[in-house]
Coordinates of N, CA, C and O in Angstrom, one line a residue:
Q1 N 6.3 2.9 -10.1 CA 5.6 3.1 -9.0 C 4.2 3.1 -9.1 O 3.7 3.9 -9.9
L2 N 3.3 2.3 -8.5 CA 1.9 2.4 -8.7 C 1.3 2.9 -7.3 O 1.7 2.4 -6.3
R3 N 0.4 3.7 -7.4 CA -0.2 4.0 -6.0 C -1.9 4.0 -6.3 O -2.3 4.8 -7.4
F4 N -2.5 3.2 -5.6 CA -3.9 3.1 -5.5 C -4.7 4.4 -4.9 O -4.4 4.6 -3.9
A5 N -5.7 4.9 -5.8 CA -6.3 5.7 -5.1 C -7.8 5.2 -4.7 O -8.5 5.7 -3.9
H6 N -8.2 4.2 -5.3 CA -9.5 3.5 -5.2 C -9.5 2.1 -5.6 O -8.9 1.7 -6.6
M7 N -10.4 1.4 -4.9 CA -10.4 -0.1 -5.2 C -11.9 -0.6 -4.7 O -12.1 -0.5 -3.4
D8 N -12.6 -0.9 -5.6 CA -13.9 -1.5 -5.2 C -14.3 -2.6 -6.1 O -14.8 -2.3 -7.4
I9 N -14.0 -3.8 -6.0 CA -14.0 -4.9 -6.9 C -14.9 -6.1 -6.2 O -15.0 -6.0 -5.0
E10 N -15.3 -7.0 -6.9 CA -16.0 -8.2 -6.3 C -15.2 -9.0 -5.6 O -14.2 -9.5 -6.1
T11 N -15.5 -9.4 -4.5 CA -14.8 -10.3 -3.6 C -14.9 -11.7 -4.0 O -16.0 -12.3 -4.3
S12 N -13.8 -12.3 -3.9 CA -13.9 -13.8 -4.4 C -12.7 -14.5 -3.9 O -11.4 -14.0 -3.9
N13 N -12.8 -15.8 -3.3 CA -11.6 -16.4 -2.9 C -10.9 -16.9 -4.0 O -11.5 -17.5 -5.1
G14 N -9.4 -17.0 -4.2 CA -8.7 -17.5 -5.3 C -8.9 -16.6 -6.5 O -8.4 -17.0 -7.5
C15 N -9.4 -15.4 -6.4 CA -9.6 -14.5 -7.4 C -10.2 -15.1 -8.8 O -9.8 -14.8 -9.7
V16 N -11.3 -15.6 -8.3 CA -11.9 -16.4 -9.7 C -13.1 -15.6 -10.1 O -13.4 -15.7 -11.3
K17 N -13.3 -14.5 -9.6 CA -14.4 -13.4 -10.1 C -13.7 -12.2 -10.6 O -13.1 -12.3 -11.8
D18 N -13.6 -11.1 -10.0 CA -12.8 -10.0 -10.6 C -11.4 -9.9 -10.0 O -11.5 -10.2 -8.7
A19 N -10.4 -9.6 -10.9 CA -9.3 -9.7 -10.2 C -8.3 -8.8 -11.0 O -8.5 -8.5 -12.3
L20 N -7.5 -8.0 -10.4 CA -6.3 -7.2 -11.0 C -5.0 -7.9 -10.6 O -4.6 -8.0 -9.5
I21 N -4.4 -8.3 -11.5 CA -3.3 -9.1 -11.4 C -2.2 -8.4 -11.9 O -2.0 -7.8 -13.0
L22 N -1.0 -8.2 -11.1 CA 0.0 -7.6 -11.4 C 1.2 -8.4 -11.5 O 1.8 -9.3 -10.8
T23 N 1.9 -8.3 -12.7 CA 3.0 -9.3 -13.1 C 4.4 -8.3 -13.3 O 4.1 -7.2 -13.6
E24 N 5.5 -8.9 -13.0 CA 6.6 -8.0 -13.2 C 7.8 -8.7 -13.9 O 7.9 -10.0 -13.8
G25 N 8.6 -8.0 -14.7 CA 9.7 -8.5 -15.5 C 9.4 -9.1 -16.7 O 8.3 -9.2 -17.2
E26 N 10.4 -9.3 -17.6 CA 10.2 -9.9 -18.7 C 9.5 -11.1 -18.9 O 8.9 -11.7 -20.0
T27 N 9.8 -12.1 -17.8 CA 9.0 -13.4 -17.7 C 7.6 -13.1 -17.1 O 6.7 -14.1 -17.1
E28 N 7.0 -11.9 -16.6 CA 5.8 -11.7 -16.3 C 5.6 -12.5 -15.0 O 4.5 -13.2 -15.0
T29 N 6.4 -12.5 -14.2 CA 6.1 -13.2 -12.7 C 5.0 -12.4 -12.0 O 5.1 -11.3 -11.8
V30 N 3.9 -13.2 -11.6 CA 3.0 -12.8 -10.7 C 3.6 -12.3 -9.5 O 4.0 -13.0 -8.7
V31 N 3.3 -10.9 -9.0 CA 3.9 -10.5 -7.8 C 2.8 -10.1 -6.8 O 3.0 -10.1 -5.7
R32 N 1.6 -9.9 -7.3 CA 0.4 -9.7 -6.7 C -0.8 -9.7 -7.3 O -1.0 -9.4 -8.5
R33 N -2.1 -10.0 -6.5 CA -3.3 -10.3 -7.1 C -4.2 -9.6 -6.1 O -4.3 -9.9 -4.8
F34 N -5.0 -8.8 -6.7 CA -6.1 -8.1 -6.0 C -7.2 -8.4 -6.5 O -7.7 -8.4 -7.5
C35 N -8.2 -9.2 -5.4 CA -9.4 -9.8 -5.8 C -10.4 -9.6 -4.8 O -11.5 -10.4 -4.7
D36 N -10.4 -8.6 -3.9 CA -11.3 -8.4 -3.0 C -11.1 -6.8 -2.2 O -10.3 -6.3 -2.7
N37 N -12.0 -6.4 -1.3 CA -11.9 -5.2 -0.8 C -11.5 -5.2 0.6 O -11.5 -4.2 1.2
A38 N -11.0 -6.3 1.1 CA -10.6 -6.5 2.4 C -9.3 -5.6 2.7 O -8.4 -5.4 1.7
K39 N -9.2 -5.4 3.8 CA -7.9 -4.4 4.3 C -6.5 -5.3 3.9 O -5.7 -4.7 3.5
D40 N -6.4 -6.7 3.8 CA -5.4 -7.3 3.8 C -5.0 -7.4 2.2 O -3.9 -7.7 1.8
S41 N -5.9 -7.0 1.4 CA -5.7 -7.0 0.1 C -5.1 -5.5 -0.5 O -3.9 -5.6 -0.8
H42 N -5.8 -4.6 -0.5 CA -5.4 -3.4 -1.0 C -5.1 -2.3 -0.1 O -4.3 -1.4 -0.4
E43 N -5.6 -2.4 1.1 CA -5.5 -1.3 2.1 C -4.1 -1.1 2.4 O -3.3 -0.2 2.7
L44 N -3.2 -2.4 2.6 CA -2.1 -2.5 3.2 C -0.9 -2.2 2.1 O 0.2 -2.1 2.2
V45 N -1.5 -2.5 0.6 CA -0.7 -2.1 -0.5 C -1.3 -1.1 -1.2 O -1.6 -1.2 -2.4
R46 N -1.0 0.1 -0.6 CA -1.6 1.3 -1.4 C -0.3 1.7 -2.4 O -0.9 2.3 -3.3
E47 N 0.7 1.3 -2.4 CA 1.8 1.6 -3.3 C 2.7 0.4 -3.6 O 2.8 -0.5 -2.7
Y48 N 3.0 0.2 -4.8 CA 3.8 -0.8 -5.2 C 5.0 -0.2 -6.1 O 4.7 0.7 -7.0
N49 N 6.2 -0.6 -5.5 CA 7.3 -0.2 -6.3 C 7.9 -1.4 -7.0 O 8.3 -2.5 -6.4
S50 N 8.1 -1.4 -8.3 CA 8.5 -2.3 -9.0 C 10.1 -2.6 -8.7 O 10.8 -1.7 -8.5
T51 N 10.6 -3.7 -9.1 CA 11.9 -3.9 -9.3 C 12.7 -4.2 -10.5 O 13.8 -4.4 -10.6
S52 N 11.7 -4.0 -11.5 CA 12.3 -4.0 -13.0 C 11.6 -3.1 -13.8 O 10.9 -2.2 -13.2
R53 N 11.9 -3.0 -15.0 CA 11.4 -2.0 -16.0 C 10.2 -2.5 -16.6 O 9.4 -1.6 -17.0
F54 N 9.7 -3.8 -16.4 CA 8.5 -4.1 -16.9 C 7.5 -4.6 -15.8 O 7.8 -5.3 -14.9
L55 N 6.3 -3.9 -16.1 CA 5.3 -4.2 -15.1 C 4.0 -4.1 -15.8 O 3.7 -3.3 -16.8
V56 N 3.3 -5.4 -15.8 CA 2.0 -5.5 -16.4 C 0.8 -5.5 -15.5 O 0.9 -6.5 -14.6
L57 N -0.3 -5.0 -15.8 CA -1.5 -5.0 -15.2 C -2.6 -5.9 -16.1 O -2.5 -5.4 -17.1
T58 N -3.2 -6.8 -15.5 CA -4.2 -7.6 -16.2 C -5.5 -7.4 -15.3 O -5.5 -7.9 -14.2
W59 N -6.6 -6.9 -16.0 CA -7.8 -6.8 -15.2 C -8.9 -7.8 -15.9 O -8.9 -8.0 -17.1
K60 N -9.4 -8.7 -15.2 CA -10.4 -9.7 -15.5 C -11.5 -9.6 -14.7 O -11.5 -9.5 -13.4
T61 N -12.6 -9.8 -15.2 CA -13.9 -9.7 -14.5 C -14.9 -11.0 -15.0 O -14.7 -11.4 -16.0
D62 N -15.8 -11.3 -14.2 CA -16.8 -12.3 -14.6 C -18.0 -11.5 -15.1 O -18.1 -10.2 -15.1
A63 N -19.2 -12.2 -15.2 CA -20.2 -11.5 -15.9 C -21.5 -11.3 -14.9 O -22.5 -11.0 -15.2
N64 N -21.1 -11.3 -13.5 CA -22.1 -11.3 -12.6 C -22.4 -9.8 -12.0 O -23.1 -9.0 -12.5
V65 N -21.5 -9.5 -11.0 CA -21.6 -8.2 -10.1 C -20.8 -7.2 -10.8 O -19.6 -7.3 -11.2
E66 N -21.4 -6.0 -10.9 CA -20.7 -4.8 -11.1 C -20.4 -3.8 -10.0 O -21.1 -3.6 -9.4
K67 N -19.0 -3.5 -10.0 CA -18.8 -2.6 -8.9 C -18.0 -1.4 -9.6 O -17.8 -1.2 -10.7
T68 N -17.4 -0.4 -8.8 CA -17.0 0.9 -9.3 C -15.5 0.6 -9.8 O -15.0 1.4 -10.5
G69 N -15.0 -0.5 -9.4 CA -13.7 -0.8 -10.0 C -12.4 -0.4 -9.2 O -12.4 -0.1 -8.1
W70 N -11.4 0.3 -10.0 CA -10.2 0.7 -9.1 C -9.6 1.9 -10.0 O -9.8 2.2 -11.3
V71 N -8.7 2.6 -9.4 CA -8.1 3.9 -10.0 C -6.7 3.8 -9.5 O -6.5 3.6 -8.2
L72 N -5.7 3.8 -10.3 CA -4.4 3.9 -9.7 C -3.5 5.0 -10.5 O -3.8 5.2 -11.7
H73 N -2.6 5.5 -9.8 CA -1.6 6.6 -10.4 C -0.2 5.9 -10.7 O 0.3 5.0 -9.8
H74 N 0.4 6.1 -11.9 CA 1.7 5.5 -11.9 C 2.6 6.8 -12.2 O 2.4 7.7 -12.6
R75 N 4.1 6.4 -11.8 CA 5.1 7.2 -12.3 C 6.4 6.5 -12.3 O 6.6 5.6 -11.8
F76 N 7.3 7.1 -13.1 CA 8.7 6.6 -13.1 C 9.5 6.9 -11.9 O 9.3 8.0 -11.3
V77 N 10.1 6.1 -11.4 CA 11.0 6.2 -10.2 C 12.5 5.5 -10.7 O 12.5 4.6 -10.9
Y78 N 13.3 6.5 -10.6 CA 14.6 6.1 -11.2 C 15.5 5.9 -9.7 O 15.6 6.7 -8.9
E79 N 16.5 5.0 -10.1 CA 17.4 4.6 -8.8 C 18.8 4.9 -9.4 O 18.9 4.5 -10.7
G80 N 19.7 5.7 -8.8 CA 21.0 6.0 -9.1 C 21.1 7.0 -10.3 O 20.3 7.7 -10.5
R81 N 22.0 6.7 -11.1 CA 22.3 7.8 -12.1 C 21.4 7.3 -13.3 O 21.3 6.3 -13.8
R82 N 20.7 8.5 -13.8 CA 19.9 8.2 -15.0 C 20.1 9.4 -16.1 O 20.3 10.5 -15.5
C83 N 20.2 9.0 -17.2 CA 20.5 10.0 -18.2 C 19.8 9.6 -19.5 O 20.4 8.8 -20.2
G84 N 18.7 10.1 -19.6 CA 17.9 10.0 -20.9 C 17.0 8.9 -21.0 O 17.3 7.7 -20.4
F85 N 15.8 9.0 -21.7 CA 15.1 8.0 -22.1 C 13.9 8.3 -23.0 O 14.0 9.6 -23.4
T86 N 13.2 7.5 -23.6 CA 11.9 7.8 -24.4 C 10.8 7.4 -23.9 O 10.7 6.4 -23.2
T87 N 9.7 8.2 -23.7 CA 8.4 8.0 -23.2 C 7.3 8.5 -24.0 O 7.4 9.4 -24.8
H88 N 6.2 7.9 -24.0 CA 4.9 8.2 -24.4 C 3.8 8.5 -23.3 O 2.6 8.3 -23.6
E89 N 4.3 8.6 -22.1 CA 3.4 8.8 -21.1 C 2.9 10.1 -20.9 O 3.4 11.1 -21.5
F90 N 1.7 10.2 -20.4 CA 0.9 11.5 -20.1 C 1.6 12.2 -19.0 O 1.4 13.4 -19.1
E91 N 2.2 11.7 -18.0 CA 2.7 12.4 -16.9 C 4.2 11.7 -16.4 O 4.3 10.7 -16.7
G92 N 4.7 12.5 -16.0 CA 6.2 12.0 -15.5 C 6.9 12.9 -14.8 O 6.9 14.1 -14.9
I93 N 8.1 12.6 -14.2 CA 9.1 13.4 -13.7 C 10.4 13.3 -14.3 O 10.8 12.1 -14.5
I94 N 11.1 14.2 -14.7 CA 12.5 14.2 -15.2 C 13.4 15.0 -14.3 O 13.2 16.3 -14.1
A95 N 14.5 14.5 -14.1 CA 15.4 15.2 -13.3 C 16.8 14.9 -13.9 O 17.1 14.0 -14.4
S96 N 17.7 15.9 -13.4 CA 19.1 15.7 -13.9 C 19.7 14.4 -13.3 O 19.3 14.0 -12.2
P97 N 20.8 13.9 -13.8 CA 21.4 12.7 -13.1 C 21.8 13.1 -11.7 O 22.2 14.1 -11.4
N98 N 21.6 12.1 -10.8 CA 22.0 12.3 -9.5 C 20.8 13.0 -8.7 O 21.2 13.4 -7.5
D99 N 20.0 13.8 -9.3 CA 18.8 14.4 -8.7 C 19.1 15.3 -7.6 O 19.6 16.5 -8.0
E100 N 19.2 15.3 -6.4 CA 19.4 16.2 -5.4 C 21.1 16.6 -5.3 O 21.4 17.6 -4.6
D101 N 21.9 15.6 -5.7 CA 23.3 15.6 -5.5 C 23.8 16.4 -6.7 O 23.0 16.4 -7.9
N102 N 24.8 16.7 -6.8 CA 25.5 17.4 -7.9 C 25.8 16.5 -9.1 O 26.1 15.3 -9.0
Y103 N 25.2 17.0 -10.3 CA 25.6 16.1 -11.5 C 26.9 16.2 -11.8 O 27.8 17.1 -11.4
E104 N 27.5 15.2 -12.5 CA 28.9 15.1 -12.9 C 29.2 16.0 -14.1 O 28.3 16.3 -14.9
P105 N 30.4 16.3 -14.2 CA 31.1 17.1 -15.3 C 30.7 16.4 -16.8 O 31.0 15.0 -16.6
N106 N 30.8 17.0 -17.8 CA 30.8 16.3 -19.1 C 29.7 15.3 -19.4 O 29.8 14.3 -19.9
T107 N 28.5 15.5 -18.8 CA 27.4 14.7 -18.9 C 26.4 15.3 -20.1 O 26.1 16.5 -20.2
N108 N 25.9 14.2 -20.9 CA 25.2 14.7 -22.1 C 24.3 13.6 -22.1 O 24.2 12.5 -22.4
C109 N 22.9 14.1 -21.7 CA 21.7 13.2 -21.8 C 20.7 13.7 -22.6 O 20.6 15.0 -23.2
H110 N 19.9 12.9 -23.2 CA 18.7 13.2 -24.2 C 17.4 12.4 -23.7 O 17.5 11.0 -23.7
W111 N 16.5 13.2 -23.3 CA 15.1 12.7 -23.1 C 14.1 13.1 -24.3 O 14.0 14.1 -24.7
E112 N 13.6 12.0 -24.8 CA 12.4 12.2 -25.9 C 11.3 11.9 -25.2 O 10.8 10.9 -24.8
I113 N 10.2 12.9 -25.4 CA 8.9 12.8 -25.1 C 8.0 13.0 -26.1 O 8.0 14.1 -26.7
S114 N 7.0 12.1 -26.2 CA 6.2 12.3 -27.3 C 4.7 12.0 -26.8 O 4.5 11.2 -25.9
V115 N 3.7 12.7 -27.3 CA 2.1 12.6 -27.0 C 1.4 12.4 -28.5 O 1.9 12.7 -29.5
P116 N 0.3 11.9 -28.0 CA -0.5 11.5 -29.3 C -1.0 12.6 -30.0 O -1.1 14.0 -29.5
V117 N -1.4 12.8 -31.4 CA -2.0 13.8 -32.2 C -3.0 14.5 -31.3 O -4.0 13.8 -30.8
G118 N -3.2 15.9 -31.4 CA -4.1 16.4 -30.6 C -3.9 16.8 -29.2 O -4.5 17.7 -28.6
Y119 N -2.7 16.3 -28.7 CA -2.3 16.8 -27.3 C -1.2 17.8 -27.4 O -0.6 17.9 -28.4
R120 N -0.7 18.4 -26.3 CA 0.3 19.2 -26.3 C 1.1 19.1 -25.0 O 0.5 18.5 -24.1
M121 N 2.2 19.4 -24.9 CA 3.1 19.3 -23.7 C 3.2 20.6 -22.8 O 3.2 21.7 -23.3
V122 N 3.0 20.4 -21.4 CA 3.3 21.7 -20.6 C 4.6 21.1 -19.6 O 4.4 19.9 -18.9
L123 N 5.6 21.8 -19.6 CA 6.7 21.6 -18.7 C 6.7 22.4 -17.5 O 6.4 23.7 -17.7
H124 N 6.7 22.0 -16.4 CA 6.9 22.6 -15.1 C 8.2 22.6 -14.5 O 8.6 21.4 -14.2
F125 N 9.0 23.4 -14.3 CA 10.4 23.3 -13.7 C 10.1 23.6 -12.1 O 9.9 24.8 -11.7
N126 N 10.6 22.7 -11.3 CA 10.5 22.8 -10.0 C 11.6 23.6 -9.3 O 11.6 24.1 -8.3
R127 N 12.8 23.3 -10.0 CA 13.9 23.7 -9.5 C 15.0 23.6 -10.5 O 15.1 22.8 -11.4
M128 N 15.7 24.5 -10.7 CA 17.0 24.6 -11.8 C 18.3 25.1 -11.1 O 18.4 26.4 -10.7
D129 N 19.1 24.4 -10.9 CA 20.6 24.7 -10.4 C 21.7 24.3 -11.3 O 22.2 23.2 -11.2
I130 N 22.0 25.1 -12.3 CA 23.3 24.8 -13.1 C 24.1 26.1 -13.2 O 23.8 26.8 -12.8
E131 N 25.4 25.6 -13.7 CA 26.4 26.7 -13.9 C 25.9 27.8 -14.7 O 25.5 27.5 -15.8
R132 N 26.2 29.0 -14.2 CA 25.7 30.1 -14.9 C 26.8 30.7 -15.7 O 27.9 30.9 -15.4
T133 N 26.6 31.0 -17.2 CA 27.6 31.6 -18.0 C 26.9 32.5 -18.9 O 25.6 32.3 -19.0
D134 N 27.6 33.5 -19.5 CA 26.6 34.5 -20.4 C 26.2 33.9 -21.6 O 25.4 34.2 -22.0
W135 N 26.8 32.7 -22.1 CA 26.3 32.3 -23.4 C 25.8 30.9 -23.4 O 25.7 30.1 -24.4
C136 N 25.7 30.3 -22.2 CA 25.4 28.8 -21.9 C 26.2 28.0 -22.6 O 25.8 27.0 -23.1
D137 N 27.4 28.5 -22.7 CA 28.4 27.5 -23.1 C 29.0 26.3 -22.4 O 29.8 25.4 -22.9
N138 N 28.7 26.3 -21.2 CA 29.1 25.1 -20.3 C 27.8 24.2 -19.9 O 27.7 23.1 -20.6
D139 N 27.0 24.8 -19.1 CA 25.9 23.8 -18.8 C 24.7 24.2 -19.1 O 24.4 25.6 -19.0
Y140 N 23.9 23.4 -19.9 CA 22.3 24.0 -20.2 C 21.5 22.9 -20.2 O 21.9 21.9 -20.5
L141 N 20.2 23.3 -20.4 CA 19.0 22.4 -20.6 C 18.5 23.1 -21.9 O 18.0 24.2 -22.1
Q142 N 18.5 22.3 -23.1 CA 17.8 22.6 -24.3 C 16.5 22.1 -24.4 O 16.4 20.7 -24.4
V143 N 15.2 22.7 -24.6 CA 14.1 22.2 -24.9 C 13.6 22.3 -26.3 O 13.8 23.3 -26.9

């Protein structure tokens, strides 16, 4: 999911000057071109939800006008059952499979998160509702 916080780029017909081009899928099909500051371009599309695992942003500018550019936030959005992944992202949300619904018995998931040298991780737990036992021998989250 992409959410635009700011967009100020040079206006042009046909995106021949400044353009942010959004492609999706392994074939990199163009799904959106942002090339002006008009309401029909970015105001109506403040958020974009991908339909695949692959999303590519291409930013191209000409040599004429300089503007402040654009800022967007991204996050993973999972559909259905999700159980483990590997990421190198600076931010993200991880939830047990089925999120707000009860997780299934005998589920074993593994999430691997790594950050560049010089950084560290901070985990914030918003909610934890798992089976309680004296020795964590049934359900547990190991960090």
